[in-house]
Tab-separated table of C-alpha atoms and ligand atoms in Angstrom:
chain	number	residue	atom	x	y	z
A	1	UNK	CA	17.697	10.811	-9.644
A	2	UNK	CA	16.862	8.673	-6.721
A	3	UNK	CA	12.881	8.698	-6.163
A	4	UNK	CA	10.575	7.561	-3.617
A	5	UNK	CA	7.327	6.962	-4.359
A	6	UNK	CA	4.221	6.235	-1.406
A	7	UNK	CA	1.050	4.718	-2.903
A	8	UNK	CA	-2.453	4.560	-0.990
A	9	UNK	CA	-5.609	2.881	-1.785
A	10	UNK	CA	-6.138	5.334	-4.924
A	11	UNK	CA	-3.600	3.858	-6.826
A	12	UNK	CA	-5.482	0.516	-6.712
A	13	UNK	CA	-9.689	2.149	-7.112
A	14	UNK	CA	-8.919	2.023	-11.026
A	15	UNK	CA	-8.388	-1.843	-10.891
A	16	UNK	CA	-11.772	-2.044	-8.887
A	17	UNK	CA	-10.463	-2.294	-5.264
A	18	UNK	CA	-12.384	0.149	-3.216
A	19	UNK	CA	-10.572	3.124	-1.011
A	20	UNK	CA	-10.605	3.137	2.374
A	21	UNK	CA	-13.398	5.113	3.257
A	22	UNK	CA	-16.312	5.314	1.543
A	23	UNK	CA	-18.770	8.238	1.301
A	24	UNK	CA	-20.527	5.910	4.067
A	25	UNK	CA	-17.565	6.389	6.386
A	26	UNK	CA	-17.152	2.303	6.032
A	27	UNK	CA	-14.663	0.004	4.647
A	28	UNK	CA	-16.285	-2.655	2.318
A	29	UNK	CA	-19.635	-1.996	5.040
A	30	UNK	CA	-17.469	-2.492	8.144
A	31	UNK	CA	-16.325	0.127	10.933
A	32	UNK	CA	-12.630	0.034	10.476
A	33	UNK	CA	-12.682	-0.834	14.498
A	34	UNK	CA	-14.531	-4.105	13.602
A	35	UNK	CA	-11.881	-5.172	11.156
A	36	UNK	CA	-8.705	-3.090	11.418
A	37	UNK	CA	-7.613	-3.058	14.913
A	38	UNK	CA	-6.194	-5.924	17.298
A	39	UNK	CA	-9.422	-5.288	19.729
A	40	UNK	CA	-11.653	-6.010	16.645
A	41	UNK	CA	-9.657	-9.401	16.260
A	42	UNK	CA	-10.217	-10.351	19.782
A	43	UNK	CA	-13.601	-9.435	19.857
A	44	UNK	CA	-15.003	-11.181	16.532
A	45	UNK	CA	-11.852	-12.814	15.023
A	46	UNK	CA	-14.407	-15.244	13.126
A	47	UNK	CA	-15.404	-11.873	11.535
A	48	UNK	CA	-12.001	-10.691	10.866
A	49	UNK	CA	-10.800	-13.971	8.958
A	50	UNK	CA	-13.931	-14.233	6.646
A	51	UNK	CA	-13.372	-10.293	6.128
A	52	UNK	CA	-9.690	-11.043	4.524
A	53	UNK	CA	-10.919	-13.964	2.659
A	54	UNK	CA	-13.394	-12.175	1.005
A	55	UNK	CA	-10.477	-9.303	0.021
A	56	UNK	CA	-8.544	-11.960	-0.784
A	57	UNK	CA	-10.416	-14.159	-3.318
A	58	UNK	CA	-11.711	-11.092	-4.956
A	59	UNK	CA	-7.531	-9.775	-5.332
A	60	UNK	CA	-6.609	-13.369	-6.505
A	61	UNK	CA	-9.903	-13.784	-8.879
A	62	UNK	CA	-11.159	-10.562	-10.154
A	63	UNK	CA	-8.455	-7.975	-9.972
A	64	UNK	CA	-5.662	-6.554	-12.077
A	65	UNK	CA	-2.890	-3.711	-12.064
A	66	UNK	CA	-3.851	-0.619	-14.046
A	67	UNK	CA	-1.994	1.580	-16.182
A	68	UNK	CA	-0.902	3.552	-12.718
A	69	UNK	CA	1.069	0.222	-11.508
A	70	UNK	CA	2.420	-0.293	-14.931
A	71	UNK	CA	3.581	2.492	-15.440
A	72	UNK	CA	5.752	2.491	-12.073
A	73	UNK	CA	7.050	-0.888	-13.036
A	74	UNK	CA	8.378	0.721	-16.418
A	75	UNK	CA	9.607	3.628	-14.335
A	76	UNK	CA	11.932	1.476	-12.260
A	77	UNK	CA	13.414	-0.523	-15.021
A	78	UNK	CA	14.295	2.470	-17.290
A	79	UNK	CA	15.341	4.952	-14.811
A	80	UNK	CA	18.833	5.842	-14.258
A	81	UNK	CA	18.888	5.669	-10.562
A	82	UNK	CA	16.889	4.101	-7.993
A	83	UNK	CA	12.977	4.017	-7.475
A	84	UNK	CA	11.351	2.927	-4.172
A	85	UNK	CA	7.716	2.320	-4.110
A	86	UNK	CA	6.267	2.634	-0.748
A	87	UNK	CA	2.555	1.113	-0.605
A	88	UNK	CA	0.205	1.636	2.087
A	89	UNK	CA	-1.995	-1.073	0.062
A	90	UNK	CA	-2.074	-4.674	1.179
A	91	UNK	CA	-2.603	-5.660	-2.522
A	92	UNK	CA	-0.002	-7.369	-4.770
A	93	UNK	CA	-0.759	-4.959	-7.966
A	94	UNK	CA	2.889	-3.198	-7.973
A	95	UNK	CA	4.572	-6.880	-8.325
A	96	UNK	CA	1.870	-8.319	-10.288
A	97	UNK	CA	2.932	-4.896	-12.559
A	98	UNK	CA	6.664	-5.774	-12.460
A	99	UNK	CA	7.584	-3.439	-9.766
A	100	UNK	CA	10.676	-5.147	-7.717
A	101	UNK	CA	11.650	-2.737	-4.994
A	102	UNK	CA	8.739	-2.224	-3.356
A	103	UNK	CA	7.975	-2.017	0.890
A	104	UNK	CA	4.248	-3.271	1.994
A	105	UNK	CA	4.248	-0.922	5.083
A	106	UNK	CA	1.107	-1.972	5.685
A	107	UNK	CA	1.748	-5.720	5.649
A	108	UNK	CA	0.322	-8.160	2.713
A	109	UNK	CA	-3.227	-9.857	2.142
A	110	UNK	CA	-1.574	-12.901	0.859
A	111	UNK	CA	0.398	-13.221	3.777
A	112	UNK	CA	-0.588	-14.862	7.646
A	113	UNK	CA	1.322	-14.351	10.518
A	114	UNK	CA	1.415	-17.281	13.370
A	115	UNK	CA	0.766	-15.007	16.866
A	116	UNK	CA	2.294	-18.100	18.955
A	117	UNK	CA	5.762	-18.607	16.841
A	118	UNK	CA	5.714	-15.321	14.603
A	119	UNK	CA	6.463	-17.295	11.640
A	120	UNK	CA	5.082	-15.372	8.207
A	121	UNK	CA	4.163	-17.231	5.534
A	122	UNK	CA	2.604	-16.982	2.204
A	123	UNK	CA	-1.289	-17.465	2.175
A	124	UNK	CA	-3.438	-18.061	-0.840
A	125	UNK	CA	-6.086	-19.570	0.703
A	126	UNK	CA	-8.852	-18.958	3.167
A	127	UNK	CA	-7.988	-18.899	7.008
A	128	UNK	CA	-10.191	-19.043	9.917
A	129	UNK	CA	-9.958	-19.636	13.732
A	130	UNK	CA	-9.601	-23.445	13.324
A	131	UNK	CA	-6.527	-22.853	11.083
A	132	UNK	CA	-3.368	-24.241	12.299
A	133	UNK	CA	0.116	-23.021	11.697
A	134	UNK	CA	2.245	-25.448	9.494
A	135	UNK	CA	5.664	-24.157	11.431
A	136	UNK	CA	4.814	-24.718	14.915
A	137	UNK	CA	1.776	-26.952	14.950
A	138	UNK	CA	-0.728	-24.598	16.819
A	139	UNK	CA	-4.270	-24.292	16.275
A	140	UNK	CA	-5.963	-21.077	16.059
A	141	UNK	CA	-3.337	-18.901	16.028
A	142	UNK	CA	-3.058	-17.624	12.293
A	143	UNK	CA	-3.875	-13.874	11.551
A	144	UNK	CA	-3.598	-11.813	8.882
A	145	UNK	CA	-0.156	-10.202	8.116
A	146	UNK	CA	-1.540	-6.990	8.108
A	147	UNK	CA	-0.667	-3.666	10.317
A	148	UNK	CA	-4.124	-2.539	11.948
A	149	UNK	CA	-4.295	0.352	13.717
A	150	UNK	CA	-2.756	1.229	16.923
A	151	UNK	CA	-0.192	-1.309	15.712
A	152	UNK	CA	3.688	-0.487	14.113
A	153	UNK	CA	4.248	-0.465	10.676
A	154	UNK	CA	6.791	-2.466	8.663
A	155	UNK	CA	9.862	-1.474	7.377
A	156	UNK	CA	10.173	2.311	8.736
A	157	UNK	CA	13.990	2.013	9.095
A	158	UNK	CA	14.608	1.554	5.382
A	159	UNK	CA	11.849	4.232	4.179
A	160	UNK	CA	13.448	6.424	6.595
A	161	UNK	CA	16.773	5.662	4.859
A	162	UNK	CA	15.014	5.904	1.351
A	163	UNK	CA	13.396	8.999	1.849
A	164	UNK	CA	16.734	10.637	3.004
A	165	UNK	CA	18.469	9.758	-0.115
A	166	UNK	CA	15.655	10.610	-2.322
A	167	UNK	CA	15.982	13.634	-4.738
A	168	UNK	CA	12.146	13.442	-5.751
A	169	UNK	CA	8.916	12.276	-3.180
A	170	UNK	CA	6.013	11.513	-5.115
A	171	UNK	CA	2.343	10.652	-3.162
A	172	UNK	CA	-0.026	8.844	-5.365
A	173	UNK	CA	-3.668	8.189	-4.206
A	174	UNK	CA	-3.499	8.441	-0.560
A	175	UNK	CA	-5.728	10.900	1.578
A	176	UNK	CA	-2.494	11.940	3.877
A	177	UNK	CA	-4.860	10.662	7.106
A	178	UNK	CA	-3.269	7.558	8.236
A	179	UNK	CA	0.179	8.441	10.105
A	180	UNK	CA	3.194	7.714	10.221
A	181	UNK	CA	2.614	7.567	6.270
A	182	UNK	CA	1.294	11.025	6.202
A	183	UNK	CA	4.093	12.722	7.852
A	184	UNK	CA	6.386	11.198	5.328
A	185	UNK	CA	6.189	14.294	2.650
A	186	UNK	CA	7.319	16.548	5.250
A	187	UNK	CA	10.589	14.445	6.493
A	188	UNK	CA	10.843	14.596	2.395
A	189	UNK	CA	10.847	18.080	2.252
A	190	UNK	CA	13.217	18.395	5.481
A	191	UNK	CA	15.896	16.037	3.640
A	192	UNK	CA	15.633	18.875	0.562
A	193	UNK	CA	13.536	16.475	-1.842
A	194	UNK	CA	10.911	17.881	-4.547
A	195	UNK	CA	7.587	16.928	-3.577
A	196	UNK	CA	4.749	16.075	-6.092
A	197	UNK	CA	1.441	14.781	-5.261
A	198	UNK	CA	-1.041	12.915	-7.850
A	199	UNK	CA	-4.565	12.200	-6.434
A	200	UNK	CA	-8.228	12.419	-7.713
A	201	UNK	CA	-9.338	15.169	-4.814
A	202	UNK	CA	-7.551	17.664	-2.295
A	203	UNK	CA	-6.210	15.490	0.386
A	204	UNK	CA	-5.534	16.414	4.221
A	205	UNK	CA	-1.583	16.756	2.994
A	206	UNK	CA	-2.217	18.289	0.000
A	207	UNK	CA	-0.779	22.115	1.154
A	208	UNK	CA	2.590	20.843	1.922
A	209	UNK	CA	3.159	19.157	-1.650
A	210	UNK	CA	5.437	21.758	-3.883
A	211	UNK	CA	3.062	20.491	-6.535
A	212	UNK	CA	-0.212	18.773	-7.069
A	213	UNK	CA	-2.038	17.554	-9.843
A	214	UNK	CA	-5.676	16.507	-10.017
A	215	UNK	CA	-6.934	13.509	-11.693
A	216	UNK	CA	-7.132	9.578	-11.578
A	217	UNK	CA	-3.995	7.871	-11.231
A	218	UNK	CA	-4.392	5.669	-14.535
A	219	UNK	CA	-4.223	8.856	-16.436
A	220	UNK	CA	-1.965	11.073	-14.478
A	221	UNK	CA	1.143	8.334	-13.469
A	222	UNK	CA	1.742	7.080	-16.982
A	223	UNK	CA	1.962	10.982	-18.011
A	224	UNK	CA	4.063	11.508	-15.193
A	225	UNK	CA	6.472	8.868	-15.781
A	226	UNK	CA	6.833	9.776	-19.946
A	227	UNK	CA	8.014	13.227	-18.391
A	228	UNK	CA	10.603	12.223	-16.291
A	229	UNK	CA	12.156	9.181	-18.796
A	230	UNK	CA	11.900	11.927	-21.263
A	231	UNK	CA	13.681	13.846	-19.116
A	232	UNK	CA	15.924	11.364	-18.075
A	233	UNK	CA	19.630	11.605	-20.301
A	234	UNK	CA	20.805	8.308	-19.922
A	235	UNK	CA	17.696	6.032	-20.092
A	236	UNK	CA	19.041	2.323	-19.366
B	301	LIG	P1	-8.027	6.066	1.667
B	301	LIG	O1	-8.719	5.101	1.283
B	301	LIG	O2	-7.982	6.885	2.889
B	301	LIG	O3	-7.467	7.678	0.312
B	301	LIG	C1	-7.493	7.082	-0.684
B	301	LIG	C2	-7.020	8.345	-1.682
B	301	LIG	O4	-7.302	8.308	-3.281
B	301	LIG	C3	-7.816	9.747	-1.771
B	301	LIG	O5	-7.581	10.525	-1.333
B	301	LIG	C4	-8.881	9.921	-2.827
B	301	LIG	O6	-9.505	11.042	-3.093
B	301	LIG	C5	-8.034	9.215	-4.028
B	301	LIG	N1	-8.319	8.701	-5.267
B	301	LIG	C6	-9.546	7.523	-5.021
B	301	LIG	N2	-9.465	7.331	-6.240
B	301	LIG	C7	-8.435	7.920	-7.020
B	301	LIG	C8	-7.845	7.347	-8.611
B	301	LIG	N3	-8.837	6.681	-9.630
B	301	LIG	N4	-6.240	8.125	-9.049
B	301	LIG	C9	-5.954	8.749	-7.787
B	301	LIG	N5	-6.519	9.166	-6.812
B	301	LIG	C10	-7.322	8.563	-6.289
B	301	LIG	O7	-6.541	5.522	1.350
B	301	LIG	P2	-4.734	5.728	1.921
B	301	LIG	O8	-4.746	6.962	2.268
B	301	LIG	O9	-4.314	4.447	1.315
B	301	LIG	O10	-5.247	5.246	3.510
B	301	LIG	C11	-6.176	3.990	3.740
B	301	LIG	C12	-5.756	2.846	4.313
B	301	LIG	O11	-6.376	1.230	3.997
B	301	LIG	C13	-4.092	2.004	3.935
B	301	LIG	O12	-3.422	1.967	5.266
B	301	LIG	C14	-4.147	0.789	3.479
B	301	LIG	O13	-3.391	-0.162	4.387
B	301	LIG	C15	-5.559	0.514	3.579
B	301	LIG	N6	-6.625	-0.237	2.336
B	301	LIG	C16	-5.522	-0.732	1.347
B	301	LIG	C17	-6.081	-1.011	-0.125
B	301	LIG	C18	-5.138	-1.853	-0.997
B	301	LIG	O14	-4.628	-2.904	-0.418
B	301	LIG	N7	-6.028	-1.717	-2.543
B	301	LIG	C19	-7.815	-0.855	-0.448
B	301	LIG	C20	-8.193	-0.089	0.909
B	301	LIG	C21	-7.553	0.409	2.053
């Protein structure tokens, strides 16, 4: 069986990373236009660097993968078939839990990109408007390697191929508000896959899924993984 799992901010919520839009409509106290758009970066690059520096430090110092991340890594290891995790998250919690096949469609907090030479490098330190690109030597050209609103997500071709080959498509902890990810469930259905949603609350795309289960990812995902592995006749 081939499975594609789409994850969103909800899978990392129990690790302590807040989801995108809190009750106040803000992302960690900021308007998303200010910290998650190319226009916001152009208007105030120092603020945007500071915002991602804070997120990066928190991720490295205070956050661990939870039971849902670990269950997906176990599924990948034991599944008689292929599992691809497509994540909208910019954290590295899937990898830290042991997942190998992860596509970060919205980029990664632990990478930065030079807007002059285009090089993408590992980034575990703070960056700022005076940071220098180690590859081309230019100063002030680094930006977070994350996809902002209005920019093209990464790996779309590969994701399309994985969804085309999927027997089962599962969305975990995503609100279904951000496209193109919100449209993947329809692509999966058109390709003949069964579709399952695991989410705390009803999401914008919930009605499109064959089945929806409500609850925290830390409980729902391990239970679902046990079901799949229990029914898999040829576990490794
Ligand atoms: P979202 O914040 O719009 O929606 C989160 C969804 O998760 C909601 O439907 C909510 O009901 C559900 N949820 C909350 N807690 C949950 C739990 N414990 N278990 C299961 N479900 C839970 O997130 P999104 O759909 O991923 O879109 C937001 C964008 O924000 C993404 O593009 C992402 O790049 C970015 N983002 C990433 C992170 C991260 O890397 N961890 C965190 C916040 C935002």
